[in-house]
Amino acid sequence: MGKAGTKGVSRADREGQIIDVAVEEFGAHGYAGVSVAAVAGRAGISKPLIYSYFESKDGLYLACVHRVGGLLVEAVAAARSRSGTTGHALDTLSAIFTAVEGCRHAWSVLYDPALPPAGEMRDAVNHYRGRLAAMGAAGATGLLTHSGHDDALDHQLLNHVWQYAVTAVMRWWSEHPDQSSADMTARCARLLTALGAG
């Protein structure tokens, strides 16, 4: 990520550049492991500039949550729209991979276990997680209903498995940065085909 700089850059563009850097920092080190000074240093700007834009570390993190949360929700919603009510697993995974190709730490920002348990940041994270979970649950329900299965506990279990599977896949990807979104889509296609769930 290049330095944000301060000359000849509009405020909106500069804010976007700062958020890009902050997403990488928060995603790599967690909320608790990042300081405003570290983000400023990495972005090549002053701490006061970050405070003037975002007011606090929490404000900066909140901006990151809105950036990555919106990105992921939009990608999954578009995949569900293309796939119909069953929301095919591979389409959803491929959409997530493509959306975060240039922002590999997006998932980690939204699913950071070190976040404070309450407050505006937690509320924002829960909002986006809730929207993603609801789409996953709808996809699981659609898949089972389409197959003639209407047991509510089956639906609950499949949704539970799906949520953990996506998180596991995204964590694995973060540990294998050499894998492109296309690589990951092809890899998951092979696994889902082997499992009979493609």
Coordinates of N, CA and C in Angstrom, one line a residue:
M1 N 0.8 -1.2 0.0 CA 0.0 0.0 0.0 C 0.9 1.2 0.0
G2 N 0.6 2.2 -0.9 CA 1.4 3.4 -1.0 C 1.0 4.4 0.1
K3 N 1.9 5.4 0.3 CA 1.6 6.3 1.3 C 0.5 7.3 0.9
A4 N -0.3 7.7 1.9 CA -1.5 8.5 1.6 C -1.0 9.9 1.1
G5 N 0.0 10.4 1.7 CA 0.5 11.8 1.3 C -0.6 12.8 1.7
T6 N -0.2 14.1 1.4 CA -1.1 15.2 1.8 C -1.3 16.2 0.7
K7 N -0.4 16.2 -0.3 CA -0.5 17.3 -1.3 C -1.2 16.8 -2.6
G8 N -2.1 17.7 -3.0 CA -2.8 17.4 -4.3 C -3.8 16.3 -4.2
V9 N -4.2 15.9 -3.0 CA -5.2 14.8 -2.9 C -6.4 15.3 -2.2
S10 N -7.6 15.0 -2.7 CA -8.8 15.5 -2.1 C -9.0 14.8 -0.7
R11 N -9.8 15.4 0.1 CA -10.0 14.8 1.4 C -10.6 13.4 1.3
A12 N -11.6 13.3 0.4 CA -12.3 12.0 0.2 C -11.3 10.9 -0.2
D13 N -10.4 11.2 -1.1 CA -9.4 10.3 -1.6 C -8.4 10.0 -0.5
R14 N -8.0 11.0 0.3 CA -7.1 10.8 1.4 C -7.7 9.9 2.4
E15 N -8.9 10.2 2.8 CA -9.6 9.3 3.8 C -9.6 7.9 3.3
G16 N -9.9 7.7 2.0 CA -10.0 6.3 1.5 C -8.6 5.7 1.6
Q17 N -7.5 6.4 1.3 CA -6.2 5.8 1.4 C -5.8 5.5 2.8
I18 N -6.2 6.3 3.7 CA -6.0 6.0 5.2 C -6.7 4.8 5.6
I19 N -8.0 4.7 5.2 CA -8.8 3.5 5.5 C -8.1 2.2 4.9
D20 N -7.6 2.3 3.7 CA -7.0 1.2 3.1 C -5.8 0.7 3.9
V21 N -5.0 1.6 4.4 CA -3.9 1.3 5.2 C -4.3 0.7 6.6
A22 N -5.3 1.4 7.1 CA -5.9 0.9 8.4 C -6.5 -0.5 8.4
V23 N -7.2 -0.8 7.3 CA -7.7 -2.1 7.1 C -6.6 -3.2 7.2
E24 N -5.5 -2.9 6.5 CA -4.4 -3.8 6.5 C -3.8 -4.0 7.9
E25 N -3.7 -2.9 8.6 CA -3.1 -2.9 9.9 C -4.0 -3.6 10.9
F26 N -5.3 -3.2 10.9 CA -6.2 -3.9 11.9 C -6.4 -5.3 11.5
G27 N -6.5 -5.6 10.2 CA -6.7 -7.0 9.8 C -5.5 -7.9 10.2
A28 N -4.3 -7.4 10.1 CA -3.1 -8.1 10.3 C -2.8 -8.3 11.8
H29 N -3.2 -7.2 12.6 CA -2.8 -7.2 14.0 C -3.9 -7.1 15.0
G30 N -5.1 -7.0 14.5 CA -6.3 -6.9 15.4 C -6.4 -5.5 16.0
Y31 N -7.6 -5.2 16.4 CA -7.9 -3.9 17.0 C -7.0 -3.5 18.1
A32 N -6.8 -4.5 19.0 CA -5.9 -4.2 20.2 C -4.5 -4.0 19.8
G33 N -4.0 -4.5 18.7 CA -2.6 -4.5 18.4 C -2.2 -3.4 17.5
V34 N -3.1 -2.4 17.2 CA -2.8 -1.3 16.3 C -2.9 0.0 17.0
S35 N -2.0 0.9 16.7 CA -2.1 2.3 17.3 C -2.3 3.3 16.1
V36 N -2.9 4.4 16.4 CA -3.0 5.5 15.4 C -1.7 5.9 14.9
A37 N -0.7 5.9 15.7 CA 0.7 6.2 15.3 C 1.2 5.3 14.2
A38 N 0.9 4.0 14.4 CA 1.3 3.0 13.4 C 0.7 3.2 12.1
V39 N -0.6 3.5 12.1 CA -1.4 3.7 10.9 C -0.8 5.0 10.2
A40 N -0.6 6.0 11.0 CA -0.1 7.3 10.4 C 1.3 7.1 9.8
G41 N 2.1 6.3 10.5 CA 3.5 6.1 10.0 C 3.4 5.3 8.7
R42 N 2.6 4.3 8.7 CA 2.5 3.5 7.4 C 1.9 4.3 6.3
A43 N 1.0 5.2 6.6 CA 0.4 6.0 5.6 C 1.2 7.2 5.1
G44 N 2.2 7.5 5.9 CA 3.1 8.6 5.6 C 2.4 10.0 5.9
I45 N 1.6 10.0 7.0 CA 0.9 11.2 7.4 C 1.1 11.4 8.9
S46 N 0.5 12.5 9.4 CA 0.6 12.8 10.8 C -0.5 12.2 11.6
K47 N -0.3 11.9 12.9 CA -1.4 11.4 13.7 C -2.5 12.5 13.8
P48 N -2.2 13.8 14.0 CA -3.3 14.7 14.0 C -4.2 14.7 12.8
L49 N -3.6 14.4 11.7 CA -4.5 14.3 10.5 C -5.5 13.2 10.6
I50 N -5.1 12.1 11.1 CA -6.0 11.0 11.3 C -7.1 11.4 12.3
Y51 N -6.7 12.0 13.4 CA -7.6 12.5 14.4 C -8.6 13.5 13.9
S52 N -8.1 14.4 13.0 CA -9.0 15.4 12.4 C -10.1 14.8 11.5
Y53 N -9.7 13.6 10.9 CA -10.7 13.0 10.0 C -11.6 12.0 10.7
F54 N -11.0 11.3 11.7 CA -11.8 10.1 12.3 C -12.0 10.3 13.8
E55 N -11.4 11.3 14.4 CA -11.6 11.7 15.8 C -10.8 10.8 16.8
S56 N -10.8 9.5 16.5 CA -10.2 8.6 17.5 C -9.8 7.3 16.8
K57 N -9.1 6.4 17.5 CA -8.8 5.1 17.0 C -10.1 4.3 16.7
D58 N -11.1 4.5 17.6 CA -12.4 3.8 17.4 C -13.1 4.3 16.1
G59 N -13.0 5.6 15.9 CA -13.6 6.2 14.7 C -12.9 5.7 13.4
L60 N -11.6 5.5 13.5 CA -10.9 4.9 12.3 C -11.3 3.5 12.1
Y61 N -11.4 2.7 13.2 CA -11.8 1.3 13.1 C -13.2 1.2 12.5
L62 N -14.1 2.1 13.0 CA -15.5 2.1 12.6 C -15.6 2.4 11.1
A63 N -14.7 3.3 10.6 CA -14.7 3.6 9.1 C -14.3 2.3 8.4
C64 N -13.3 1.6 8.9 CA -12.8 0.3 8.3 C -14.0 -0.7 8.3
V65 N -14.7 -0.8 9.4 CA -15.8 -1.8 9.5 C -16.8 -1.5 8.4
H66 N -17.2 -0.2 8.2 CA -18.2 0.2 7.2 C -17.7 -0.1 5.8
R67 N -16.4 0.1 5.6 CA -15.8 -0.2 4.3 C -15.9 -1.7 4.0
V68 N -15.4 -2.5 4.8 CA -15.3 -3.9 4.5 C -16.7 -4.6 4.7
G69 N -17.5 -4.1 5.6 CA -18.8 -4.7 5.8 C -19.7 -4.5 4.6
G70 N -19.6 -3.2 4.1 CA -20.4 -2.9 2.9 C -19.9 -3.7 1.7
L71 N -18.6 -3.8 1.6 CA -18.0 -4.6 0.5 C -18.5 -6.0 0.5
L72 N -18.5 -6.7 1.6 CA -18.8 -8.1 1.7 C -20.3 -8.3 1.6
V73 N -21.1 -7.5 2.2 CA -22.6 -7.6 2.1 C -23.0 -7.4 0.6
E74 N -22.5 -6.4 0.0 CA -22.8 -6.2 -1.4 C -22.4 -7.4 -2.3
A75 N -21.2 -7.9 -2.1 CA -20.8 -9.0 -2.9 C -21.7 -10.3 -2.7
V76 N -22.0 -10.6 -1.5 CA -22.8 -11.8 -1.2 C -24.2 -11.6 -1.7
A77 N -24.8 -10.4 -1.5 CA -26.1 -10.1 -2.0 C -26.2 -10.3 -3.6
A78 N -25.2 -9.8 -4.2 CA -25.1 -9.9 -5.7 C -25.0 -11.3 -6.1
A79 N -24.2 -12.1 -5.4 CA -24.1 -13.6 -5.7 C -25.4 -14.3 -5.5
R80 N -26.1 -14.0 -4.4 CA -27.4 -14.6 -4.2 C -28.4 -14.2 -5.3
S81 N -28.4 -13.0 -5.7 CA -29.3 -12.5 -6.8 C -29.0 -13.3 -8.1
R82 N -27.7 -13.6 -8.4 CA -27.4 -14.3 -9.6 C -27.8 -15.8 -9.4
S83 N -27.6 -16.3 -8.2 CA -27.8 -17.8 -8.0 C -29.3 -18.2 -7.7
G84 N -30.1 -17.2 -7.5 CA -31.5 -17.5 -7.1 C -31.7 -17.8 -5.6
T85 N -32.8 -18.4 -5.3 CA -33.1 -18.5 -3.9 C -32.2 -19.5 -3.2
T86 N -31.6 -20.5 -3.9 CA -30.8 -21.5 -3.3 C -29.4 -20.9 -2.9
G87 N -29.0 -19.8 -3.5 CA -27.7 -19.2 -3.2 C -26.6 -20.2 -3.2
H88 N -26.2 -20.6 -4.4 CA -25.1 -21.7 -4.5 C -23.9 -21.3 -3.7
A89 N -23.3 -22.3 -3.0 CA -22.2 -22.1 -2.2 C -21.0 -21.5 -2.9
L90 N -20.7 -22.1 -4.1 CA -19.5 -21.7 -4.9 C -19.7 -20.2 -5.3
D91 N -20.9 -19.9 -5.8 CA -21.1 -18.5 -6.3 C -20.8 -17.5 -5.1
T92 N -21.3 -17.9 -3.9 CA -21.1 -17.0 -2.8 C -19.6 -16.9 -2.4
L93 N -18.9 -18.0 -2.4 CA -17.5 -18.0 -2.0 C -16.7 -17.2 -3.1
S94 N -17.0 -17.4 -4.3 CA -16.3 -16.7 -5.4 C -16.5 -15.2 -5.3
A95 N -17.7 -14.8 -5.0 CA -18.0 -13.4 -4.9 C -17.2 -12.8 -3.7
I96 N -17.1 -13.5 -2.6 CA -16.3 -13.0 -1.5 C -14.8 -12.9 -1.9
F97 N -14.3 -14.0 -2.5 CA -12.9 -13.9 -2.9 C -12.6 -12.7 -3.8
T98 N -13.5 -12.5 -4.8 CA -13.3 -11.5 -5.8 C -13.4 -10.1 -5.1
A99 N -14.3 -10.0 -4.2 CA -14.5 -8.7 -3.5 C -13.3 -8.3 -2.7
V100 N -12.7 -9.2 -2.0 CA -11.6 -8.9 -1.1 C -10.2 -9.2 -1.7
E101 N -10.2 -9.5 -3.0 CA -8.9 -9.7 -3.7 C -7.8 -8.7 -3.4
G102 N -8.3 -7.4 -3.4 CA -7.3 -6.3 -3.2 C -7.4 -5.8 -1.7
C103 N -8.1 -6.6 -0.9 CA -8.3 -6.1 0.5 C -8.3 -7.4 1.4
R104 N -7.2 -8.1 1.4 CA -7.2 -9.5 1.9 C -7.6 -9.5 3.4
H105 N -7.4 -8.4 4.1 CA -7.7 -8.4 5.6 C -9.1 -8.0 5.9
A106 N -10.0 -7.8 4.9 CA -11.4 -7.4 5.1 C -12.1 -8.3 6.1
W107 N -12.0 -9.6 5.9 CA -12.7 -10.6 6.7 C -12.2 -10.5 8.2
S108 N -10.9 -10.3 8.4 CA -10.4 -10.3 9.7 C -10.8 -9.1 10.5
V109 N -11.0 -7.9 9.8 CA -11.5 -6.7 10.4 C -12.9 -7.0 10.9
L110 N -13.7 -7.6 10.1 CA -15.1 -7.8 10.5 C -15.3 -8.9 11.6
Y111 N -14.4 -9.8 11.6 CA -14.4 -10.9 12.5 C -13.3 -10.9 13.5
D112 N -12.9 -9.8 14.0 CA -11.8 -9.6 15.0 C -12.3 -10.0 16.4
P113 N -11.8 -11.1 17.0 CA -12.2 -11.6 18.3 C -11.8 -10.6 19.4
A114 N -10.9 -9.7 19.2 CA -10.4 -8.8 20.2 C -11.2 -7.5 20.4
L115 N -12.2 -7.4 19.6 CA -13.0 -6.1 19.7 C -13.7 -6.0 21.1
P116 N -13.9 -4.8 21.6 CA -14.6 -4.6 22.8 C -16.0 -5.2 22.7
P117 N -16.6 -5.8 23.8 CA -17.8 -6.5 23.7 C -19.1 -5.6 23.5
A118 N -18.9 -4.3 23.7 CA -20.1 -3.4 23.5 C -19.6 -2.1 23.0
G119 N -20.5 -1.3 22.5 CA -20.2 0.0 21.9 C -20.5 0.1 20.5
E120 N -20.2 1.3 19.9 CA -20.6 1.6 18.5 C -19.9 0.6 17.5
M121 N -18.6 0.3 17.8 CA -17.9 -0.6 16.9 C -18.5 -2.0 16.9
R122 N -18.8 -2.5 18.1 CA -19.4 -3.8 18.2 C -20.8 -3.8 17.5
D123 N -21.5 -2.7 17.7 CA -22.8 -2.7 17.0 C -22.7 -2.7 15.5
A124 N -21.7 -2.0 15.0 CA -21.5 -1.9 13.5 C -21.1 -3.3 13.0
V125 N -20.2 -3.9 13.7 CA -19.7 -5.3 13.3 C -20.9 -6.2 13.4
N126 N -21.7 -6.2 14.4 CA -22.8 -7.1 14.5 C -23.8 -6.9 13.4
H127 N -24.0 -5.6 13.0 CA -24.9 -5.3 11.9 C -24.5 -6.0 10.6
Y128 N -23.2 -5.9 10.2 CA -22.8 -6.5 9.0 C -22.7 -8.0 9.1
R129 N -22.2 -8.5 10.3 CA -22.2 -9.9 10.5 C -23.6 -10.5 10.4
G130 N -24.6 -9.8 11.0 CA -25.9 -10.2 11.0 C -26.5 -10.3 9.6
R131 N -26.2 -9.3 8.8 CA -26.7 -9.3 7.4 C -26.1 -10.5 6.6
L132 N -24.8 -10.7 6.8 CA -24.1 -11.9 6.1 C -24.7 -13.2 6.6
A133 N -24.9 -13.3 7.9 CA -25.5 -14.5 8.5 C -26.9 -14.8 8.0
A134 N -27.7 -13.7 7.9 CA -29.0 -13.9 7.4 C -29.1 -14.4 6.0
M135 N -28.2 -13.9 5.2 CA -28.1 -14.3 3.8 C -27.6 -15.8 3.7
G136 N -26.7 -16.1 4.6 CA -26.2 -17.5 4.6 C -27.4 -18.4 5.1
A137 N -28.1 -18.0 6.1 CA -29.2 -18.8 6.6 C -30.3 -19.0 5.5
A138 N -30.6 -17.9 4.8 CA -31.6 -18.0 3.7 C -31.1 -19.0 2.6
G139 N -29.8 -18.9 2.3 CA -29.3 -19.8 1.3 C -29.4 -21.3 1.8
A140 N -29.1 -21.5 3.0 CA -29.2 -22.9 3.6 C -30.6 -23.4 3.6
T141 N -31.5 -22.5 3.9 CA -32.9 -22.9 3.9 C -33.4 -23.2 2.5
G142 N -33.0 -22.3 1.6 CA -33.4 -22.5 0.2 C -32.9 -23.8 -0.4
L143 N -31.7 -24.1 0.0 CA -31.1 -25.4 -0.5 C -31.8 -26.6 0.0
L144 N -32.1 -26.6 1.3 CA -32.8 -27.7 1.9 C -34.2 -27.8 1.4
T145 N -34.9 -26.7 1.4 CA -36.3 -26.7 0.9 C -36.4 -27.2 -0.5
H146 N -35.5 -26.7 -1.3 CA -35.4 -27.1 -2.7 C -35.3 -28.7 -2.8
S147 N -34.6 -29.2 -1.9 CA -34.3 -30.7 -1.9 C -35.4 -31.4 -1.1
G148 N -36.4 -30.7 -0.7 CA -37.6 -31.4 0.0 C -37.4 -31.6 1.5
H149 N -36.4 -30.9 2.1 CA -36.2 -31.1 3.5 C -36.7 -29.9 4.3
D150 N -37.6 -30.1 5.2 CA -38.1 -29.0 6.0 C -37.9 -29.0 7.5
D151 N -37.0 -29.9 7.9 CA -36.8 -30.0 9.4 C -36.0 -28.7 9.8
A152 N -36.6 -28.0 10.7 CA -36.0 -26.7 11.2 C -34.6 -26.9 11.8
L153 N -34.3 -28.0 12.4 CA -33.0 -28.2 13.0 C -32.0 -28.6 11.9
D154 N -32.4 -29.2 10.9 CA -31.5 -29.4 9.7 C -31.1 -28.1 9.2
H155 N -32.0 -27.2 9.0 CA -31.7 -25.8 8.5 C -30.8 -25.1 9.4
Q156 N -31.0 -25.2 10.7 CA -30.1 -24.6 11.7 C -28.7 -25.1 11.6
L157 N -28.6 -26.4 11.5 CA -27.3 -27.1 11.5 C -26.6 -26.7 10.2
L158 N -27.2 -26.8 9.1 CA -26.5 -26.5 7.8 C -26.0 -25.0 7.9
N159 N -26.8 -24.1 8.4 CA -26.4 -22.7 8.5 C -25.2 -22.6 9.4
H160 N -25.2 -23.3 10.5 CA -24.1 -23.3 11.4 C -22.8 -23.8 10.8
V161 N -22.9 -24.9 10.0 CA -21.8 -25.5 9.3 C -21.3 -24.5 8.3
W162 N -22.2 -23.9 7.6 CA -21.8 -22.9 6.5 C -21.0 -21.7 7.1
Q163 N -21.6 -21.1 8.2 CA -20.9 -20.0 8.7 C -19.5 -20.3 9.2
Y164 N -19.3 -21.4 9.8 CA -17.9 -21.8 10.3 C -17.0 -22.2 9.1
A165 N -17.6 -22.8 8.1 CA -16.8 -23.2 6.9 C -16.3 -22.0 6.2
V166 N -17.1 -20.9 6.0 CA -16.7 -19.7 5.3 C -15.5 -19.1 6.1
T167 N -15.7 -19.0 7.4 CA -14.6 -18.4 8.2 C -13.3 -19.2 8.1
A168 N -13.5 -20.5 8.2 CA -12.3 -21.4 8.0 C -11.6 -21.2 6.7
V169 N -12.4 -21.1 5.6 CA -11.8 -20.9 4.3 C -11.1 -19.5 4.2
M170 N -11.7 -18.5 4.8 CA -11.1 -17.2 4.8 C -9.8 -17.1 5.6
R171 N -9.8 -17.8 6.7 CA -8.5 -17.9 7.5 C -7.4 -18.6 6.8
W172 N -7.8 -19.7 6.1 CA -6.8 -20.5 5.4 C -6.2 -19.6 4.3
W173 N -7.1 -18.8 3.6 CA -6.6 -18.0 2.5 C -5.6 -16.9 3.1
S174 N -5.9 -16.4 4.2 CA -5.0 -15.4 4.8 C -3.6 -16.0 5.1
E175 N -3.6 -17.3 5.3 CA -2.3 -18.0 5.6 C -1.6 -18.4 4.3
H176 N -2.3 -18.2 3.2 CA -1.7 -18.6 1.9 C -1.9 -17.4 0.9
P177 N -1.2 -16.3 1.1 CA -1.4 -15.1 0.3 C -1.1 -15.3 -1.1
D178 N -0.3 -16.3 -1.5 CA 0.0 -16.6 -2.9 C -1.2 -17.0 -3.7
Q179 N -2.3 -17.4 -3.1 CA -3.4 -17.9 -3.8 C -4.3 -16.7 -4.2
S180 N -4.6 -16.7 -5.5 CA -5.5 -15.6 -6.0 C -6.9 -15.9 -5.8
S181 N -7.8 -15.0 -6.1 CA -9.3 -15.3 -5.9 C -9.7 -16.4 -6.9
A182 N -9.1 -16.4 -8.1 CA -9.4 -17.4 -9.1 C -8.9 -18.8 -8.6
D183 N -7.7 -18.8 -8.0 CA -7.2 -20.0 -7.4 C -8.1 -20.6 -6.3
M184 N -8.6 -19.7 -5.4 CA -9.4 -20.1 -4.3 C -10.8 -20.6 -4.8
T185 N -11.3 -19.9 -5.9 CA -12.6 -20.4 -6.4 C -12.4 -21.8 -7.0
A186 N -11.4 -22.0 -7.8 CA -11.1 -23.3 -8.4 C -10.9 -24.4 -7.3
R187 N -10.2 -24.0 -6.2 CA -9.9 -25.0 -5.2 C -11.2 -25.4 -4.4
C188 N -12.0 -24.4 -4.2 CA -13.3 -24.6 -3.5 C -14.3 -25.4 -4.4
A189 N -14.2 -25.1 -5.7 CA -15.0 -25.9 -6.6 C -14.7 -27.4 -6.6
R190 N -13.4 -27.7 -6.5 CA -13.0 -29.1 -6.4 C -13.5 -29.7 -5.1
L191 N -13.3 -29.0 -4.0 CA -13.8 -29.5 -2.7 C -15.3 -29.7 -2.6
L192 N -16.0 -28.7 -3.1 CA -17.5 -28.8 -3.1 C -18.0 -30.0 -4.0
T193 N -17.3 -30.1 -5.1 CA -17.7 -31.2 -6.0 C -17.4 -32.6 -5.4
A194 N -16.3 -32.7 -4.7 CA -16.0 -33.9 -4.0 C -17.0 -34.2 -2.9
L195 N -17.5 -33.1 -2.3 CA -18.4 -33.3 -1.2 C -19.9 -33.4 -1.7
G196 N -20.0 -33.2 -3.0 CA -21.4 -33.3 -3.6 C -22.2 -32.1 -3.3
A197 N -21.6 -30.9 -3.1 CA -22.3 -29.8 -2.7 C -22.1 -28.6 -3.7
G198 N -21.5 -28.9 -4.8 CA -21.2 -27.8 -5.8 C -22.4 -27.1 -6.4

